[in-house]
Amino acid sequence: MEKKTTIIGIIVVLIIVIAALGLLLYKPAPPPKPVAEKTFHERVIILINNEWATRKQLFITGTADAVYVPAENIPEVNGTEFAGTPYKIEIEPLYDVAEYTILFVTLNCYKEPFNITKIRQALAWATPYEAIYETVYRGFMRPYWGVLPYGMPGWTDYGINKYTLNLTKAQELIAQTDAYEQNKTYHIEIMYNLGNQARASIATLLQNSWGRLTNKAGDPMFVISVAAYNWPTVLAKGETGDYDAWIIGWAPDYVDPDNYAGPMYYGATEFSYIAYHTVETAADVAKYVKPGAEVIETEDYFVVVGENGTGFTPTQTGKPYVVVSYVVNETATPTIEELMEEGLGFAYINPAFYRDVAADALIIAGRAYVFDPAIREAIYNAIHIISNRDVPIMWIGQYVPYRTRWTWVDGYYYHPVLPVRWDLLYEYSDAPETDVGIGTYKNNPSTYVLSTIGWPRSFDPAASYESFGWNIFYQTGGHLLTYWKEETARFVPDIGVAWAYSLDKEWLYFVIRGDVVAYDQWSDTTYPIDASDVLFTLWRINRLSH
């Protein structure tokens, strides 16, 4: 019993000693780290820097939240960490989303040599597409063979020339031209916008590849120079036809093939009559178009387009026919010279100043007369095939998008047409604060700082159409209708709260919200906007033919 008592005593003493040591060694757990809260942006600062080295410095120091990073420079910054924080630069490819932004080289088809179809076709076969996709864009680009991008209604690869670099085929086409036989050499300039390093690299690749084509005497067919101009100058030269070849891109305004076929292929032909018919036999086609009509074979239809009249019987059989007949309004149709003088390139007429009356009739039919989805699809298939065959524009590539940010910025979504709304993005409250370098402005969680290239030619939305300016308009202005975040199928109200159209599709009706105001920053006041202001905006666009 005494031994048992001794053992119990020893155990008690040990427990007391262990407890005492535990008290001596115990350190209370640190208080939980404050959870970073979402801070939505109250202001946006845009820093224009055409030099990559400057934008890179702004990015890696956290002065800018997001920066335009050319694909070839992604490895220089991706993964950069901000010391003392859990945040880093993240450049994320978005392979699985629809992206309709495209890159092309528009040729001035109103002057020699680009008014010669076989020369344009030769240049299409002499373009180093893979080098552009892999070397310049590091795989962030897909092939693009006609006016419509992949995924857009009307796109097709049926009956398409899938151009690749083939200098032998290019030289064979050159050899079929009078210019080859006459030993002509053309001096051409390839222009692009200053600060766009990717386009500078493309210009050099084209200069080398196109420069290898020769005339019959073995002399260069093309002596090529490259030139970078600031954005307003590039637009002015493009609008007036004061260029030879122009590396440019296009981002859509809405999800419809007319937003490509119109701006990039319409030749400004006016028509006094357009009609379409679907028929089953070649004999029926002859009831609607004159001899000389053009037949374009699509996957499901033969699309026939020609002057209104009778007498044309196609030899192609085996599919139904979509017949588009037209009468040109010669008086109302402006000349190419008039359009150049008025600076309406890439507005009323395509940037190549190229006119194909049959294609124009199809474009107007698809835009204003055809509402059956299957027939409309066939018409845009035909436009796409024509644009691939005649190549007034070198269709280079379709971008694979990538998102560039510091990870303290979040709330991103992706839309193939509209930019991300800055007021829907937020930053975490523990994001660092840095001086912007302009006055007393700071980049903090409530401020979104973007560094990019270019400069808007105009802040007039009736005149401007380039992406920089339109991003500003979208972020600060109101729209009749819009899309919500990723949505592409259904519109949601904005300034227009209700809408309808007449049965003959000639009239659109909008009810304008009653509480809309405009902000006058000079006097720091607001004033009401109503339906007359909306109508005035539309009138101005029409007046400027943009």
XYZ file of C-alpha atoms in Angstrom:
546
model
C 0.000 0.000 0.000
C 2.848 2.319 0.902
C 4.580 1.505 -2.399
C 1.396 2.235 -4.352
C 0.990 5.555 -2.577
C 4.583 6.467 -3.443
C 3.991 5.704 -7.133
C 0.832 7.800 -7.207
C 2.721 10.658 -5.600
C 5.470 10.465 -8.192
C 2.910 10.519 -10.994
C 1.187 13.564 -9.511
C 4.511 15.366 -9.196
C 5.374 14.547 -12.838
C 2.029 15.849 -14.023
C 2.561 19.057 -12.069
C 6.098 19.446 -13.504
C 4.900 18.819 -17.072
C 2.061 21.293 -16.622
C 4.489 23.871 -15.282
C 6.845 23.366 -18.192
C 3.880 23.652 -20.559
C 2.983 27.012 -19.037
C 6.567 28.192 -19.380
C 6.803 27.085 -23.030
C 3.305 28.117 -24.119
C 3.002 30.913 -26.647
C -0.438 32.105 -27.538
C -1.408 31.682 -31.210
C -1.083 34.893 -33.220
C -4.365 36.627 -33.951
C -5.866 35.606 -37.300
C -4.614 37.625 -40.243
C -7.222 40.147 -41.350
C -9.124 38.866 -44.368
C -8.504 41.052 -47.403
C -11.744 42.655 -48.479
C -12.934 43.374 -51.991
C -12.401 47.012 -52.899
C -14.173 48.182 -56.039
C -12.561 50.818 -58.197
C -13.414 54.479 -57.782
C -11.047 55.803 -60.448
C -9.085 54.624 -63.469
C -5.746 55.970 -64.715
C -4.501 55.097 -68.208
C -0.802 55.528 -68.901
C 0.119 55.648 -72.589
C 3.582 54.229 -73.247
C 4.593 52.995 -76.671
C 7.914 51.604 -75.398
C 7.797 48.113 -73.944
C 10.718 48.786 -71.585
C 8.741 51.577 -69.915
C 5.545 49.535 -69.641
C 7.541 46.611 -68.254
C 8.985 48.786 -65.489
C 5.544 50.149 -64.630
C 4.260 46.593 -64.407
C 6.927 44.866 -62.355
C 7.004 47.717 -59.820
C 3.236 47.518 -59.294
C 2.744 51.032 -60.617
C 0.265 49.564 -63.109
C -2.260 46.830 -62.350
C -2.385 45.650 -65.958
C -0.217 46.345 -68.979
C -0.283 45.590 -72.689
C 2.356 42.854 -72.942
C 3.285 41.674 -76.464
C 3.178 37.887 -76.642
C 6.913 37.681 -77.324
C 7.621 39.530 -74.035
C 5.395 37.408 -71.785
C 8.287 35.364 -70.314
C 10.001 38.559 -69.139
C 7.280 39.379 -66.609
C 5.010 36.398 -66.071
C 5.252 35.101 -62.498
C 6.974 38.215 -61.091
C 6.237 38.440 -57.353
C 5.644 41.588 -55.331
C 7.933 41.385 -52.304
C 6.207 41.034 -48.951
C 2.849 40.127 -50.456
C 1.224 36.929 -51.753
C 0.651 38.548 -55.148
C 2.301 38.038 -58.516
C 1.946 38.928 -62.198
C -0.237 36.379 -63.940
C -0.584 36.125 -67.711
C -3.181 33.482 -68.409
C -4.042 32.130 -71.881
C -7.770 31.660 -72.505
C -7.733 28.818 -75.003
C -11.314 27.700 -74.481
C -13.172 30.959 -75.047
C -14.462 32.409 -78.299
C -12.239 35.242 -79.496
C -13.265 37.195 -82.582
C -10.402 39.702 -82.672
C -8.420 39.278 -85.875
C -5.233 40.495 -87.558
C -4.874 41.270 -91.262
C -2.858 43.224 -93.795
C -5.060 45.429 -95.917
C -3.798 46.203 -99.421
C -4.654 49.397 -101.281
C -6.552 47.750 -104.126
C -7.270 50.995 -105.889
C -3.725 51.188 -107.213
C -1.219 48.927 -108.873
C -0.050 46.265 -108.068
C -2.801 45.448 -105.576
C -5.561 45.924 -108.146
C -4.282 42.702 -109.790
C -5.967 39.640 -108.311
C -3.181 37.165 -109.111
C -0.616 39.389 -107.413
C -2.770 39.508 -104.280
C -3.169 35.743 -104.400
C 0.590 35.359 -104.825
C 1.224 37.484 -101.739
C -1.232 35.335 -99.799
C 0.901 32.287 -100.641
C 4.097 34.224 -99.852
C 3.081 35.127 -96.296
C 4.934 33.301 -93.458
C 1.888 32.495 -91.325
C 3.522 29.936 -89.026
C 6.392 32.288 -88.228
C 3.850 34.955 -87.304
C 1.843 32.559 -85.129
C 4.760 30.945 -83.325
C 7.604 33.479 -83.359
C 5.696 36.739 -83.033
C 2.650 35.591 -81.063
C 4.154 32.548 -79.286
C 1.190 30.368 -80.250
C -1.461 32.903 -79.234
C -2.919 32.998 -82.759
C -5.004 30.686 -84.940
C -5.278 30.505 -88.752
C -7.774 32.886 -90.350
C -8.595 32.493 -94.033
C -11.416 34.888 -94.860
C -13.393 37.870 -93.663
C -15.296 35.930 -90.962
C -13.502 34.566 -87.887
C -13.914 31.007 -86.680
C -16.987 30.671 -84.464
C -18.900 33.515 -86.097
C -22.153 32.605 -87.906
C -21.359 32.310 -91.607
C -17.813 31.070 -91.120
C -16.931 28.038 -93.221
C -13.876 26.120 -94.351
C -15.808 24.642 -97.271
C -14.274 25.689 -100.588
C -11.551 27.680 -98.816
C -7.894 28.107 -99.795
C -6.012 27.365 -96.585
C -3.045 29.560 -97.352
C 0.377 28.565 -96.092
C 3.843 29.814 -96.996
C 4.475 28.410 -100.487
C 6.881 30.591 -102.460
C 6.807 28.221 -105.439
C 3.054 28.631 -105.864
C 3.377 32.375 -105.227
C 5.981 32.733 -107.976
C 3.827 30.686 -110.377
C 0.968 33.138 -109.864
C 3.284 36.122 -110.331
C 4.463 34.567 -113.628
C 0.867 34.650 -114.930
C 0.655 38.457 -114.746
C 1.490 41.135 -117.318
C 3.586 42.857 -114.675
C 5.887 39.815 -114.601
C 6.279 39.849 -118.393
C 6.933 43.607 -118.375
C 9.671 43.198 -115.738
C 7.995 45.600 -113.361
C 9.343 46.347 -109.913
C 7.012 47.954 -107.383
C 8.146 50.076 -104.451
C 5.721 49.532 -101.589
C 5.582 50.586 -97.947
C 4.148 48.456 -95.176
C 2.824 50.656 -92.367
C 1.814 49.874 -88.797
C 1.076 51.780 -85.609
C 4.002 53.045 -83.570
C 4.724 51.056 -80.422
C 3.222 47.806 -81.672
C 6.269 45.565 -81.588
C 4.380 42.534 -82.871
C 3.351 44.391 -86.023
C 6.891 45.693 -86.437
C 8.088 42.076 -86.442
C 5.383 41.069 -88.922
C 6.357 43.923 -91.245
C 9.940 42.670 -91.252
C 8.833 39.095 -91.972
C 6.667 40.268 -94.887
C 9.445 42.494 -96.180
C 11.736 39.470 -96.359
C 9.209 36.966 -97.723
C 7.385 39.125 -100.277
C 10.734 40.559 -101.349
C 11.820 37.140 -102.637
C 9.339 37.197 -105.538
C 10.847 38.189 -108.895
C 9.850 39.435 -112.337
C 10.820 37.710 -115.572
C 14.261 39.343 -115.611
C 14.934 37.918 -112.135
C 14.786 41.301 -110.454
C 12.728 41.800 -107.299
C 9.022 42.225 -108.001
C 8.723 44.259 -104.798
C 11.132 46.618 -103.095
C 9.640 46.948 -99.651
C 10.100 49.486 -96.878
C 8.417 49.527 -93.467
C 7.189 52.549 -91.536
C 5.714 53.141 -88.080
C 3.364 56.081 -87.572
C 1.482 57.279 -84.519
C -2.093 56.067 -84.291
C -3.879 59.232 -85.524
C -1.556 59.363 -88.550
C -2.120 55.686 -89.335
C -5.885 56.219 -89.241
C -5.706 59.346 -91.384
C -3.589 57.581 -94.006
C -5.839 54.539 -93.948
C -9.049 56.540 -94.273
C -7.773 58.474 -97.304
C -6.003 55.611 -99.094
C -2.579 57.183 -98.557
C -0.804 53.870 -98.057
C 0.269 50.677 -99.842
C -0.075 47.921 -97.226
C -1.325 48.345 -93.675
C -1.038 45.894 -90.767
C -4.159 46.324 -88.705
C -6.685 44.404 -86.622
C -10.386 44.356 -85.890
C -12.394 43.702 -82.750
C -16.156 43.341 -83.215
C -18.897 45.584 -81.887
C -21.552 42.858 -81.768
C -21.841 39.129 -82.470
C -22.987 39.133 -86.081
C -21.161 38.429 -89.368
C -22.218 41.802 -90.773
C -19.846 43.398 -88.254
C -17.012 41.859 -90.290
C -18.376 41.667 -93.828
C -19.541 45.292 -93.672
C -16.479 47.139 -92.339
C -13.902 44.928 -94.050
C -15.470 43.989 -97.378
C -18.325 46.284 -98.373
C -17.343 48.381 -101.410
C -19.942 51.166 -100.944
C -22.131 50.149 -103.886
C -25.651 51.557 -103.574
C -28.611 49.593 -104.905
C -32.064 50.661 -106.002
C -33.302 47.081 -105.840
C -32.273 43.900 -104.031
C -34.309 40.717 -103.660
C -33.614 37.107 -102.860
C -35.321 33.842 -103.769
C -34.772 30.213 -102.878
C -35.394 27.782 -105.735
C -34.759 24.118 -106.435
C -33.879 24.009 -110.143
C -31.432 25.766 -112.431
C -34.326 26.685 -114.722
C -35.942 28.631 -111.890
C -32.746 30.607 -111.349
C -33.116 31.989 -114.881
C -36.288 33.826 -113.824
C -34.380 36.227 -111.576
C -30.916 37.133 -112.909
C -29.324 38.164 -116.177
C -26.519 36.249 -117.914
C -23.154 36.836 -116.261
C -24.322 36.091 -112.734
C -21.817 34.581 -110.312
C -22.282 31.202 -108.628
C -20.626 30.452 -105.285
C -20.895 26.900 -104.009
C -21.408 26.605 -100.278
C -21.857 23.449 -98.247
C -25.663 23.411 -98.481
C -26.550 25.799 -101.330
C -25.417 27.301 -104.575
C -25.554 31.060 -103.985
C -26.248 32.907 -107.231
C -25.832 36.684 -107.391
C -26.354 38.892 -110.424
C -28.212 41.756 -112.046
C -31.963 41.582 -111.835
C -33.460 40.157 -114.995
C -33.784 36.805 -116.728
C -31.722 34.393 -118.761
C -28.974 32.984 -116.539
C -29.076 29.222 -116.084
C -26.294 27.828 -113.886
C -24.520 24.633 -114.871
C -24.015 23.630 -111.244
C -26.654 21.217 -109.949
C -27.266 18.974 -106.970
C -28.137 21.556 -104.324
C -30.884 24.153 -103.885
C -30.167 27.731 -104.941
C -30.236 31.029 -103.095
C -30.608 33.729 -105.759
C -29.809 37.365 -104.979
C -30.724 39.828 -107.717
C -29.919 43.523 -107.726
C -30.028 46.810 -109.596
C -27.143 49.202 -108.935
C -28.028 52.809 -108.221
C -25.249 54.365 -110.284
C -26.163 57.921 -109.299
C -26.021 57.253 -105.577
C -22.872 55.133 -105.668
C -19.806 57.264 -104.880
C -16.561 56.804 -106.789
C -13.513 55.414 -105.013
C -11.787 58.787 -105.496
C -14.656 60.571 -103.748
C -14.479 58.172 -100.824
C -10.740 58.703 -100.504
C -11.090 62.470 -100.642
C -13.730 62.373 -97.905
C -11.626 60.053 -95.725
C -14.216 57.289 -95.576
C -11.938 54.250 -95.743
C -12.770 51.656 -93.071
C -16.069 53.496 -92.614
C -18.346 53.771 -95.640
C -16.023 51.543 -97.702
C -13.656 48.779 -96.664
C -10.047 49.812 -95.855
C -8.722 48.211 -99.069
C -10.921 50.542 -101.170
C -11.969 47.380 -102.998
C -15.281 47.145 -104.836
C -16.940 43.888 -105.871
C -20.541 44.661 -106.815
C -21.719 41.072 -106.444
C -20.201 40.772 -102.980
C -21.722 44.138 -102.037
C -25.159 42.869 -103.056
C -24.705 39.816 -100.842
C -23.598 41.980 -97.923
C -26.646 44.253 -98.193
C -28.946 41.252 -98.632
C -27.553 39.611 -95.516
C -27.753 42.846 -93.562
C -31.190 44.139 -94.514
C -33.281 41.610 -96.415
C -32.672 38.036 -95.265
C -33.966 36.928 -91.855
C -34.122 33.157 -92.315
C -31.078 31.873 -90.366
C -30.261 29.074 -92.844
C -30.413 31.370 -95.885
C -28.467 34.075 -94.093
C -25.821 31.500 -93.181
C -25.467 30.537 -96.856
C -25.125 34.164 -97.934
C -22.332 34.818 -95.419
C -20.701 31.522 -96.385
C -20.558 32.897 -99.928
C -19.131 36.255 -98.829
C -16.480 34.427 -96.795
C -15.514 32.226 -99.761
C -15.258 35.245 -102.101
C -13.061 37.114 -99.617
C -10.755 34.108 -99.375
C -10.545 33.690 -103.136
C -9.910 37.305 -104.126
C -7.895 38.367 -101.027
C -8.042 42.166 -101.239
C -6.931 41.809 -97.648
C -4.337 39.325 -96.401
C -6.216 37.435 -93.671
C -3.423 36.693 -91.197
C -4.716 35.275 -87.923
C -7.309 35.085 -85.183
C -6.041 35.864 -81.710
C -5.994 33.489 -78.775
C -6.730 35.866 -75.883
C -4.681 36.105 -72.722
C -5.377 37.961 -69.511
C -2.640 40.120 -67.985
C -2.823 41.333 -64.375
C -1.390 41.502 -60.903
C -3.337 38.880 -58.923
C -4.537 41.498 -56.441
C -7.010 42.477 -59.203
C -9.970 40.111 -59.526
C -13.562 39.874 -60.693
C -12.566 39.175 -64.287
C -14.884 37.664 -66.844
C -14.499 37.323 -70.605
C -16.680 38.579 -73.419
C -15.705 38.110 -77.082
C -17.029 41.532 -78.103
C -17.025 43.886 -75.128
C -14.135 44.833 -72.848
C -14.282 43.978 -69.162
C -16.058 46.715 -67.233
C -13.590 48.403 -64.896
C -16.298 49.092 -62.325
C -16.957 45.338 -62.020
C -13.315 44.576 -61.280
C -12.114 44.843 -57.700
C -8.832 44.707 -55.805
C -8.021 43.128 -52.481
C -7.660 45.646 -49.694
C -4.127 44.513 -48.848
C -2.851 45.320 -52.341
C 0.220 47.576 -52.148
C 0.085 51.325 -52.711
C 2.541 52.864 -55.174
C 3.107 56.314 -56.630
C 1.915 56.600 -60.213
C 4.478 59.294 -60.986
C 1.910 61.876 -62.054
C 1.111 64.556 -59.521
C -0.088 63.035 -56.260
C -1.908 60.105 -57.854
C -1.330 56.720 -56.308
C -2.172 53.220 -57.382
C -4.074 51.792 -54.434
C -6.874 49.222 -54.100
C -9.538 51.727 -55.186
C -7.591 52.822 -58.278
C -7.156 50.780 -61.450
C -4.026 51.709 -63.433
C -3.663 50.451 -66.988
C -0.636 51.027 -69.218
C -1.088 50.498 -72.938
C -0.118 51.804 -76.381
C -1.695 54.079 -78.960
C -3.697 57.242 -78.720
C -7.272 57.944 -79.785
C -7.657 60.109 -82.838
C -10.948 61.439 -81.541
C -13.131 61.176 -78.457
C -16.194 61.728 -80.623
C -18.068 58.394 -80.688
C -19.719 59.347 -83.977
C -16.312 59.623 -85.660
C -14.048 57.227 -83.790
C -13.997 53.486 -84.255
C -10.593 52.365 -82.973
C -10.422 50.080 -79.942
C -8.738 52.468 -77.497
C -11.378 55.171 -77.887
C -14.236 52.707 -77.910
C -13.066 51.178 -74.660
C -13.305 54.653 -73.102
C -16.778 55.194 -74.583
C -17.949 51.813 -73.348
C -16.648 52.401 -69.822
C -18.062 55.907 -69.461
C -21.106 56.093 -71.742
C -24.543 54.568 -71.967
C -25.881 52.134 -74.560
C -29.346 51.416 -75.817
C -28.759 47.711 -75.155
C -25.792 45.748 -73.915
C -24.649 42.308 -72.798
C -24.216 41.317 -69.157
C -20.755 39.918 -68.490
C -20.217 36.708 -70.542
C -23.674 36.692 -72.173
C -23.684 36.808 -76.003
C -27.159 35.539 -76.966
C -29.469 37.966 -75.174
C -29.349 41.712 -74.779
C -30.123 43.430 -71.503
C -31.490 46.968 -71.066
C -29.225 49.934 -70.523
C -30.527 53.329 -71.640
C -33.167 51.520 -73.677
C -35.503 49.738 -71.257
C -37.842 48.271 -73.879
C -37.636 47.702 -77.610
C -39.586 46.283 -80.538
C -39.520 46.220 -84.332
C -42.146 46.478 -87.024
C -43.339 43.379 -88.846
C -41.676 44.526 -92.067
C -38.361 44.946 -90.156
C -38.124 48.555 -91.321
C -38.522 50.239 -87.932
C -36.943 49.778 -84.524
C -38.596 51.264 -81.452
C -36.889 52.018 -78.137
C -38.237 53.308 -74.849
C -35.564 55.403 -73.151
C -35.063 55.227 -69.405
C -36.260 58.341 -67.650
C -33.451 58.936 -65.168
C -30.474 59.251 -67.527
C -28.104 62.166 -67.021
C -24.890 63.319 -68.671
C -21.988 64.698 -66.701
C -20.383 68.023 -67.581
C -16.942 67.817 -66.019
C -16.062 71.433 -66.759
C -18.859 72.781 -64.605
C -19.166 69.671 -62.407
C -22.875 69.312 -63.056
C -25.292 66.926 -64.720
C -28.113 67.451 -67.181
C -30.881 65.104 -68.339
C -30.687 62.904 -71.445
C -33.814 61.892 -73.325
C -34.835 60.229 -76.601
C -33.954 63.305 -78.689
C -30.333 63.065 -77.547
C -30.186 59.409 -78.595
C -31.665 60.277 -81.989
C -29.207 63.161 -82.390
C -26.295 60.753 -81.789
C -27.585 58.394 -84.476
C -28.081 61.284 -86.903
C -24.482 62.398 -86.388
C -23.164 58.920 -87.161
C -25.206 58.809 -90.350
C -24.115 62.313 -91.318
C -20.457 61.350 -90.983
C -21.023 58.047 -92.855
C -19.182 56.153 -90.135
